[in-house]
Short mmCIF file of C-alpha atoms in Angstrom, two decimals:
data_model
loop_
_atom_site.label_atom_id
_atom_site.label_comp_id
_atom_site.label_asym_id
_atom_site.label_seq_id
_atom_site.Cartn_x
_atom_site.Cartn_y
_atom_site.Cartn_z
CA MET A 1 -14.22 -2.02 30.13
CA ILE A 2 -15.92 -3.66 27.40
CA ALA A 3 -14.18 -7.22 25.78
CA ALA A 4 -14.46 -7.59 22.73
CA PRO A 5 -14.39 -11.00 21.04
CA THR A 6 -14.99 -10.41 17.39
CA THR A 7 -11.55 -11.15 15.58
CA ALA A 8 -9.68 -10.06 12.77
CA PRO A 9 -11.90 -9.05 9.34
CA THR A 10 -10.95 -12.07 7.04
CA ALA A 11 -13.16 -13.14 3.38
CA VAL A 12 -16.52 -13.48 3.30
CA HIS A 13 -17.08 -16.95 1.88
CA ASP A 14 -20.41 -17.42 1.74
CA ALA A 15 -21.62 -13.94 0.48
CA PRO A 16 -23.34 -13.54 -2.40
CA ALA A 17 -20.53 -13.45 -5.63
CA SER A 18 -21.39 -9.78 -6.23
CA GLN A 19 -20.53 -8.93 -2.58
CA GLN A 20 -17.10 -10.77 -3.01
CA PRO A 21 -13.82 -8.55 -2.51
CA LEU A 22 -11.78 -8.31 -5.71
CA LEU A 23 -8.61 -8.76 -4.01
CA GLU A 24 -8.52 -11.05 -0.62
CA VAL A 25 -5.26 -11.24 1.38
CA ARG A 26 -4.70 -13.54 3.93
CA ASN A 27 -1.96 -13.94 6.98
CA LEU A 28 0.58 -12.64 4.04
CA LYS A 29 3.96 -13.19 5.78
CA THR A 30 7.02 -12.21 3.53
CA TYR A 31 10.31 -12.61 5.52
CA PHE A 32 14.03 -11.94 4.15
CA PRO A 33 16.94 -13.96 5.22
CA VAL A 34 20.02 -12.33 7.47
CA LYS A 35 22.76 -13.96 6.06
CA ARG A 36 26.36 -13.58 8.40
CA GLY A 37 29.59 -15.10 8.62
CA LEU A 38 32.30 -16.12 6.00
CA LEU A 39 30.09 -19.09 4.31
CA ARG A 40 27.10 -16.75 4.61
CA ARG A 41 24.95 -18.87 6.68
CA THR A 42 21.33 -17.83 7.60
CA VAL A 43 21.05 -16.32 11.10
CA GLY A 44 17.58 -14.98 11.32
CA GLN A 45 14.86 -13.42 9.29
CA VAL A 46 13.47 -9.67 8.59
CA GLU A 47 9.97 -9.95 9.34
CA ALA A 48 9.14 -7.22 6.70
CA VAL A 49 5.41 -8.41 6.75
CA ASN A 50 3.83 -10.55 9.37
CA ASP A 51 0.78 -11.77 9.14
CA VAL A 52 -1.29 -8.96 7.09
CA SER A 53 -5.09 -9.63 6.19
CA PHE A 54 -7.43 -7.24 4.38
CA THR A 55 -9.81 -7.10 1.35
CA ILE A 56 -10.37 -4.44 -1.29
CA GLY A 57 -13.72 -4.77 -3.13
CA GLN A 58 -14.79 -3.21 -6.97
CA GLN A 59 -14.18 -0.17 -7.43
CA GLU A 60 -12.85 0.88 -4.10
CA THR A 61 -9.34 2.49 -2.76
CA LEU A 62 -7.60 0.93 0.22
CA GLY A 63 -5.14 3.57 1.87
CA LEU A 64 -2.33 1.68 3.44
CA VAL A 65 -0.08 3.98 5.63
CA GLY A 66 2.54 4.28 8.12
CA GLU A 67 6.64 4.93 8.49
CA SER A 68 8.92 4.39 5.77
CA GLY A 69 10.10 0.83 6.89
CA CYS A 70 7.12 -0.54 8.04
CA GLY A 71 6.36 -2.86 5.11
CA LYS A 72 4.05 -1.14 3.34
CA SER A 73 6.01 -1.23 -0.52
CA THR A 74 6.50 -4.92 0.93
CA VAL A 75 2.60 -5.85 0.75
CA GLY A 76 1.91 -4.34 -2.53
CA ARG A 77 4.88 -5.75 -4.32
CA THR A 78 4.10 -9.25 -2.39
CA LEU A 79 0.58 -9.72 -3.82
CA LEU A 80 1.61 -8.95 -7.36
CA ARG A 81 4.82 -11.87 -6.94
CA LEU A 82 7.35 -9.36 -7.45
CA ILE A 83 8.44 -10.23 -3.99
CA PRO A 84 8.17 -14.32 -3.22
CA ALA A 85 5.79 -14.49 0.14
CA SER A 86 6.95 -16.50 3.09
CA ASP A 87 2.92 -17.85 3.66
CA GLY A 88 -0.39 -16.97 3.17
CA GLU A 89 -2.75 -16.33 0.01
CA VAL A 90 -3.63 -13.73 -2.11
CA ILE A 91 -6.97 -14.39 -4.13
CA PHE A 92 -7.91 -12.21 -6.80
CA ASP A 93 -11.47 -12.51 -8.08
CA GLY A 94 -11.56 -16.06 -6.67
CA ARG A 95 -7.86 -16.67 -7.86
CA ASN A 96 -5.00 -17.92 -5.89
CA VAL A 97 -2.33 -15.50 -6.99
CA PHE A 98 0.58 -17.66 -5.16
CA ASP A 99 -0.86 -21.16 -6.60
CA ALA A 100 -1.16 -19.43 -10.24
CA ASN A 101 1.45 -20.99 -12.83
CA ARG A 102 3.11 -19.32 -15.13
CA ALA A 103 0.54 -19.02 -17.80
CA GLU A 104 -1.97 -18.24 -15.60
CA MET A 105 0.35 -15.84 -13.77
CA LYS A 106 0.65 -13.69 -17.41
CA LYS A 107 -3.40 -13.49 -17.68
CA LEU A 108 -3.41 -12.29 -14.13
CA ARG A 109 -0.88 -9.58 -14.61
CA ARG A 110 -3.01 -8.15 -17.33
CA GLN A 111 -5.84 -7.54 -14.78
CA MET A 112 -2.98 -6.56 -11.91
CA GLN A 113 -0.59 -3.61 -12.44
CA ILE A 114 1.75 -1.10 -10.37
CA ILE A 115 2.22 2.38 -10.20
CA PHE A 116 5.94 2.68 -8.81
CA GLN A 117 7.03 5.32 -6.41
CA ASP A 118 9.62 6.49 -8.45
CA PRO A 119 8.89 7.81 -11.86
CA VAL A 120 12.83 8.12 -12.89
CA GLY A 121 14.00 4.65 -11.82
CA SER A 122 11.10 2.96 -13.10
CA LEU A 123 11.45 3.87 -17.08
CA ASN A 124 13.92 2.18 -19.18
CA PRO A 125 16.10 5.65 -19.95
CA ARG A 126 17.02 3.71 -22.97
CA MET A 127 13.51 3.48 -24.72
CA THR A 128 11.35 5.80 -26.16
CA VAL A 129 7.74 6.64 -24.35
CA ALA A 130 5.89 4.89 -27.05
CA ARG A 131 8.18 1.50 -26.17
CA ILE A 132 7.59 1.77 -22.66
CA ILE A 133 4.06 1.91 -23.04
CA GLY A 134 3.92 -0.10 -26.16
CA GLU A 135 6.01 -3.31 -24.57
CA PRO A 136 3.26 -4.47 -22.14
CA ILE A 137 0.73 -4.81 -25.37
CA HIS A 138 3.04 -6.21 -27.64
CA VAL A 139 4.15 -9.08 -25.03
CA HIS A 140 0.50 -9.93 -24.38
CA GLY A 141 -0.22 -9.85 -27.81
CA LEU A 142 -3.12 -7.34 -27.99
CA ALA A 143 -2.27 -5.27 -30.69
CA SER A 144 1.22 -4.54 -33.11
CA GLY A 145 1.66 -2.27 -35.74
CA SER A 146 -0.40 0.74 -36.61
CA GLU A 147 -3.20 -0.59 -33.97
CA LEU A 148 -0.39 -0.24 -31.30
CA GLU A 149 0.54 3.13 -31.92
CA ASP A 150 -2.71 4.36 -31.95
CA ARG A 151 -3.43 2.79 -28.69
CA VAL A 152 -0.15 4.11 -26.98
CA ALA A 153 -1.13 7.49 -28.58
CA SER A 154 -4.66 7.20 -27.06
CA LEU A 155 -2.95 6.27 -23.49
CA LEU A 156 -0.93 9.26 -23.50
CA LYS A 157 -3.72 11.82 -24.37
CA ARG A 158 -5.99 9.87 -21.56
CA VAL A 159 -3.14 10.80 -19.05
CA GLY A 160 -2.66 14.29 -20.09
CA LEU A 161 0.16 14.24 -22.50
CA HIS A 162 0.41 14.63 -26.65
CA ALA A 163 0.75 11.61 -28.56
CA ASP A 164 4.02 13.25 -30.00
CA HIS A 165 5.57 12.67 -27.03
CA GLY A 166 5.82 8.93 -27.44
CA HIS A 167 8.86 9.73 -29.52
CA ARG A 168 10.82 11.29 -26.29
CA TYR A 169 13.06 9.72 -23.93
CA PRO A 170 12.14 9.81 -20.44
CA HIS A 171 14.61 12.42 -19.46
CA GLU A 172 13.20 15.06 -21.21
CA PHE A 173 10.12 15.06 -19.24
CA SER A 174 9.15 16.89 -15.99
CA GLY A 175 8.95 14.15 -12.44
CA GLY A 176 5.14 15.03 -13.05
CA GLN A 177 4.87 13.83 -16.53
CA ARG A 178 7.05 10.59 -16.10
CA GLN A 179 4.49 9.81 -13.37
CA ARG A 180 1.56 10.27 -16.24
CA ILE A 181 4.06 8.24 -18.19
CA GLY A 182 4.29 5.49 -15.54
CA ILE A 183 0.34 5.35 -14.95
CA ALA A 184 -0.22 5.07 -19.02
CA ARG A 185 1.73 1.98 -18.99
CA ALA A 186 0.11 0.72 -16.25
CA LEU A 187 -2.95 1.24 -17.79
CA ALA A 188 -2.14 -0.48 -21.18
CA LEU A 189 -3.22 -4.14 -20.61
CA GLU A 190 -6.68 -2.51 -18.80
CA PRO A 191 -6.38 -3.61 -15.62
CA ARG A 192 -8.93 -3.97 -12.99
CA PHE A 193 -6.49 -3.61 -9.97
CA ILE A 194 -3.40 -1.41 -9.33
CA VAL A 195 -1.18 -0.81 -6.40
CA CYS A 196 -0.17 2.82 -6.30
CA ASP A 197 3.36 2.64 -4.54
CA GLU A 198 3.57 6.48 -3.09
CA PRO A 199 2.29 7.77 -6.52
CA VAL A 200 2.77 11.29 -5.63
CA SER A 201 5.20 11.20 -2.89
CA ALA A 202 8.25 12.27 -5.25
CA LEU A 203 6.32 15.12 -6.68
CA ASP A 204 5.78 18.69 -5.61
CA VAL A 205 2.82 19.67 -4.17
CA SER A 206 1.24 21.42 -6.88
CA ILE A 207 1.54 18.28 -9.29
CA GLN A 208 0.33 15.87 -6.23
CA SER A 209 -3.31 17.09 -6.65
CA ALA A 210 -3.14 16.61 -10.88
CA ILE A 211 -1.90 13.28 -10.56
CA LEU A 212 -4.69 12.26 -7.68
CA ASN A 213 -7.33 13.89 -9.82
CA LEU A 214 -6.19 11.77 -13.02
CA LEU A 215 -5.97 8.75 -10.65
CA ASN A 216 -9.44 9.52 -9.48
CA ASP A 217 -10.89 9.92 -12.79
CA LEU A 218 -9.57 7.00 -14.13
CA GLN A 219 -11.01 4.87 -11.20
CA ASP A 220 -14.69 6.29 -12.24
CA GLU A 221 -13.74 5.74 -15.64
CA PHE A 222 -12.41 2.24 -15.82
CA GLY A 223 -13.91 0.93 -12.59
CA LEU A 224 -10.69 0.42 -11.39
CA SER A 225 -9.71 -0.90 -7.71
CA TYR A 226 -7.00 0.69 -5.96
CA LEU A 227 -4.21 -0.27 -2.90
CA PHE A 228 -2.81 3.27 -2.36
CA ILE A 229 0.45 3.26 -0.51
CA ALA A 230 1.31 6.61 1.23
CA HIS A 231 2.66 7.94 4.23
CA ASN A 232 0.86 11.64 3.42
CA LEU A 233 -2.35 11.32 5.70
CA ALA A 234 -3.74 14.47 4.59
CA VAL A 235 -3.93 13.15 1.08
CA VAL A 236 -5.37 9.53 1.85
CA GLU A 237 -7.73 11.26 3.81
CA HIS A 238 -9.16 12.87 0.67
CA PHE A 239 -8.48 10.04 -1.83
CA CYS A 240 -9.25 6.63 -0.03
CA ASP A 241 -12.33 4.70 1.14
CA ARG A 242 -10.67 2.81 3.76
CA VAL A 243 -7.36 3.01 5.50
CA ALA A 244 -5.35 0.56 7.16
CA VAL A 245 -2.49 1.21 9.21
CA MET A 246 0.76 -0.51 9.62
CA TYR A 247 3.56 -0.70 12.30
CA LEU A 248 6.72 -2.37 11.68
CA GLY A 249 5.05 -5.26 9.24
CA LYS A 250 1.20 -5.71 11.26
CA ILE A 251 -1.79 -3.90 10.80
CA VAL A 252 -2.53 -2.01 13.54
CA GLU A 253 -5.79 -0.51 12.54
CA LEU A 254 -8.01 -0.68 10.15
CA ALA A 255 -11.36 1.68 9.50
CA ASP A 256 -13.14 3.29 6.67
CA ARG A 257 -11.73 6.91 6.07
CA ASP A 258 -14.29 8.60 8.19
CA THR A 259 -14.05 6.58 11.20
CA LEU A 260 -10.49 6.38 11.52
CA TYR A 261 -9.60 10.34 11.00
CA ARG A 262 -12.91 10.92 13.66
CA ASN A 263 -11.86 8.35 15.92
CA PRO A 264 -8.81 6.60 15.97
CA LEU A 265 -8.23 4.33 18.67
CA HIS A 266 -4.89 2.99 18.40
CA PRO A 267 -1.96 4.89 20.00
CA TYR A 268 0.16 4.46 16.84
CA THR A 269 -2.74 6.19 14.65
CA LYS A 270 -2.98 8.82 16.84
CA ALA A 271 0.89 10.09 17.25
CA LEU A 272 0.78 9.60 13.06
CA LEU A 273 -2.70 11.87 12.88
CA SER A 274 -1.20 14.06 15.27
CA ALA A 275 1.99 14.80 12.94
CA ALA A 276 -0.29 15.58 10.04
CA PRO A 277 -0.24 19.35 9.13
CA THR A 278 -3.40 21.38 9.14
CA PRO A 279 -4.65 23.82 6.66
CA ASP A 280 -6.15 26.10 9.92
CA PRO A 281 -2.48 27.66 12.21
CA ASN A 282 -5.40 28.78 14.87
CA THR A 283 -6.67 24.73 14.98
CA LYS A 284 -5.32 22.97 18.21
CA ARG A 285 -4.52 19.59 18.54
CA GLN A 286 -3.04 17.41 20.96
CA ARG A 287 0.62 16.69 20.32
CA ILE A 288 1.67 12.74 20.21
CA MET A 289 5.31 11.83 19.90
CA LEU A 290 6.63 8.74 19.27
CA GLU A 291 9.72 7.95 21.96
CA GLY A 292 12.65 6.10 20.81
CA ASP A 293 14.18 4.33 17.47
CA VAL A 294 11.88 2.50 15.48
CA PRO A 295 12.44 -1.20 16.62
CA SER A 296 14.25 -3.58 14.30
CA PRO A 297 12.13 -6.05 12.31
CA ILE A 298 14.84 -8.45 12.25
CA ARG A 299 14.35 -11.66 14.34
CA LEU A 300 17.47 -13.70 14.96
CA PHE A 301 17.26 -17.69 15.26
CA HIS A 302 19.14 -17.80 18.74
CA GLY A 303 17.57 -14.71 20.62
CA ASP A 304 15.31 -12.21 19.15
CA ALA A 305 16.49 -8.80 18.36
CA VAL A 306 13.63 -7.00 19.20
CA LYS A 307 11.50 -8.12 22.26
CA ALA A 308 7.66 -7.83 22.84
CA HIS A 309 6.18 -5.29 25.55
CA SER A 310 3.95 -6.59 27.48
CA GLY A 311 1.26 -4.53 28.85
CA GLU A 312 -0.24 -1.15 28.12
CA PRO A 313 1.40 1.31 25.93
CA ALA A 314 4.07 3.19 27.93
CA VAL A 315 2.57 6.85 27.88
CA ARG A 316 4.00 9.67 29.56
CA GLU A 317 3.28 13.53 29.74
CA GLU A 318 5.08 16.54 29.71
CA LYS A 319 4.40 20.29 28.86
CA GLY A 320 1.41 19.54 26.80
CA VAL A 321 3.04 16.72 24.66
CA THR A 322 2.17 13.13 25.02
CA TYR A 323 5.08 10.64 24.36
CA ILE A 324 4.72 6.65 23.98
CA SER A 325 7.17 4.75 23.58
CA ARG A 326 7.74 2.61 20.67
CA GLU A 327 8.90 -0.35 22.37
CA SER A 328 5.46 -0.45 24.29
CA LEU A 329 3.56 -0.77 20.65
CA LEU A 330 5.50 -4.23 19.38
CA ASP A 331 2.94 -6.12 21.28
CA ARG A 332 0.39 -5.90 18.58
CA PRO A 333 -2.56 -8.58 19.32
CA PRO A 334 -4.81 -9.70 16.78
CA LEU A 335 -7.23 -7.31 15.08
CA LYS A 336 -10.60 -6.94 16.96
CA GLU A 337 -13.79 -4.87 15.86
CA VAL A 338 -14.77 -1.77 17.85
CA PRO A 339 -18.06 -2.54 19.49
CA GLY A 340 -20.59 0.07 18.47
CA GLU A 341 -18.50 0.59 15.13
CA PRO A 342 -18.88 -2.20 12.39
CA GLY A 343 -15.90 -2.46 10.39
CA HIS A 344 -13.16 -0.55 12.42
CA PHE A 345 -10.69 -2.73 13.32
CA VAL A 346 -7.87 -2.53 16.13
CA SER A 347 -4.65 -4.26 17.53
CA THR A 348 -5.59 -4.13 21.07
CA HIS A 349 -6.50 -6.86 24.25
CA THR A 350 -9.33 -4.50 25.32
CA PHE A 351 -11.55 -1.22 24.69
CA ASP A 352 -11.48 1.54 27.27
CA ASN A 353 -14.30 3.89 27.51
#
């Protein structure tokens, strides 16, 4: 058993400017109040995001994975200030996003955009596609008149649609086409960073690959950086450079893609990977099951709704299947770097050989 004193990854402040990450998230927390009673008094809080830190480099894609409700989408929306943060910092290109005033935030929004999960709900049904894509361009005063129309037509063509599609409404398109419209809207302001909030989860498998190829081509063409939020580990493996695994509001493992899939160390990561389907039916994989209900992230001011488990994860074997208690995974110490694997961080007290 080898102790690993190295602490969690943080921003490298003394690195040369060329090596500085484009985005730094430091100890991010997002809590929502729990109100009860006739007077709607606050009696607790939902700890949706609890002390999350990571960085994203220039033209890098960081995958953020985990089960539904673990806080992935809340992270993406909080760092864009679509949801207010409870604590922490988000540094974009050397500027603190949370300290920006209204005028500064308007400038930052040109460089930080989002592609939403639902291609139906994210598009205004009463606006034509041309108006949807052209609205941010008009609001930021980048173009008007015929120049605006030309820019919208160019964006539509770039995402694989026709210029005359701009005269139609969102309900006239398929799910994949709607997502292309959402991508065009995100590109309208020529951003440097895009939060991809499960952009292919609502699409057919045959359409997913086309959208992912489009995002990959756009990254190469415009030098984009992505925070790619997903629960499909097969998609993440082929699309992302590094992967962060979230469990109940915290990151429990962070590594580059190849390292994480070759040598997952946290029990939760192992369970997620064991559940991912493989293309080869003859491949035998050790099945790891998470046992019990997903714990509640609610913390009451007078007694916790969630109590952390102390000690090692509760593991049992039965008929060739490994069962891990979800309650035993609530003890999530700070990330530590794995000995001999630079850049591989795991939430653990020690490492077993």
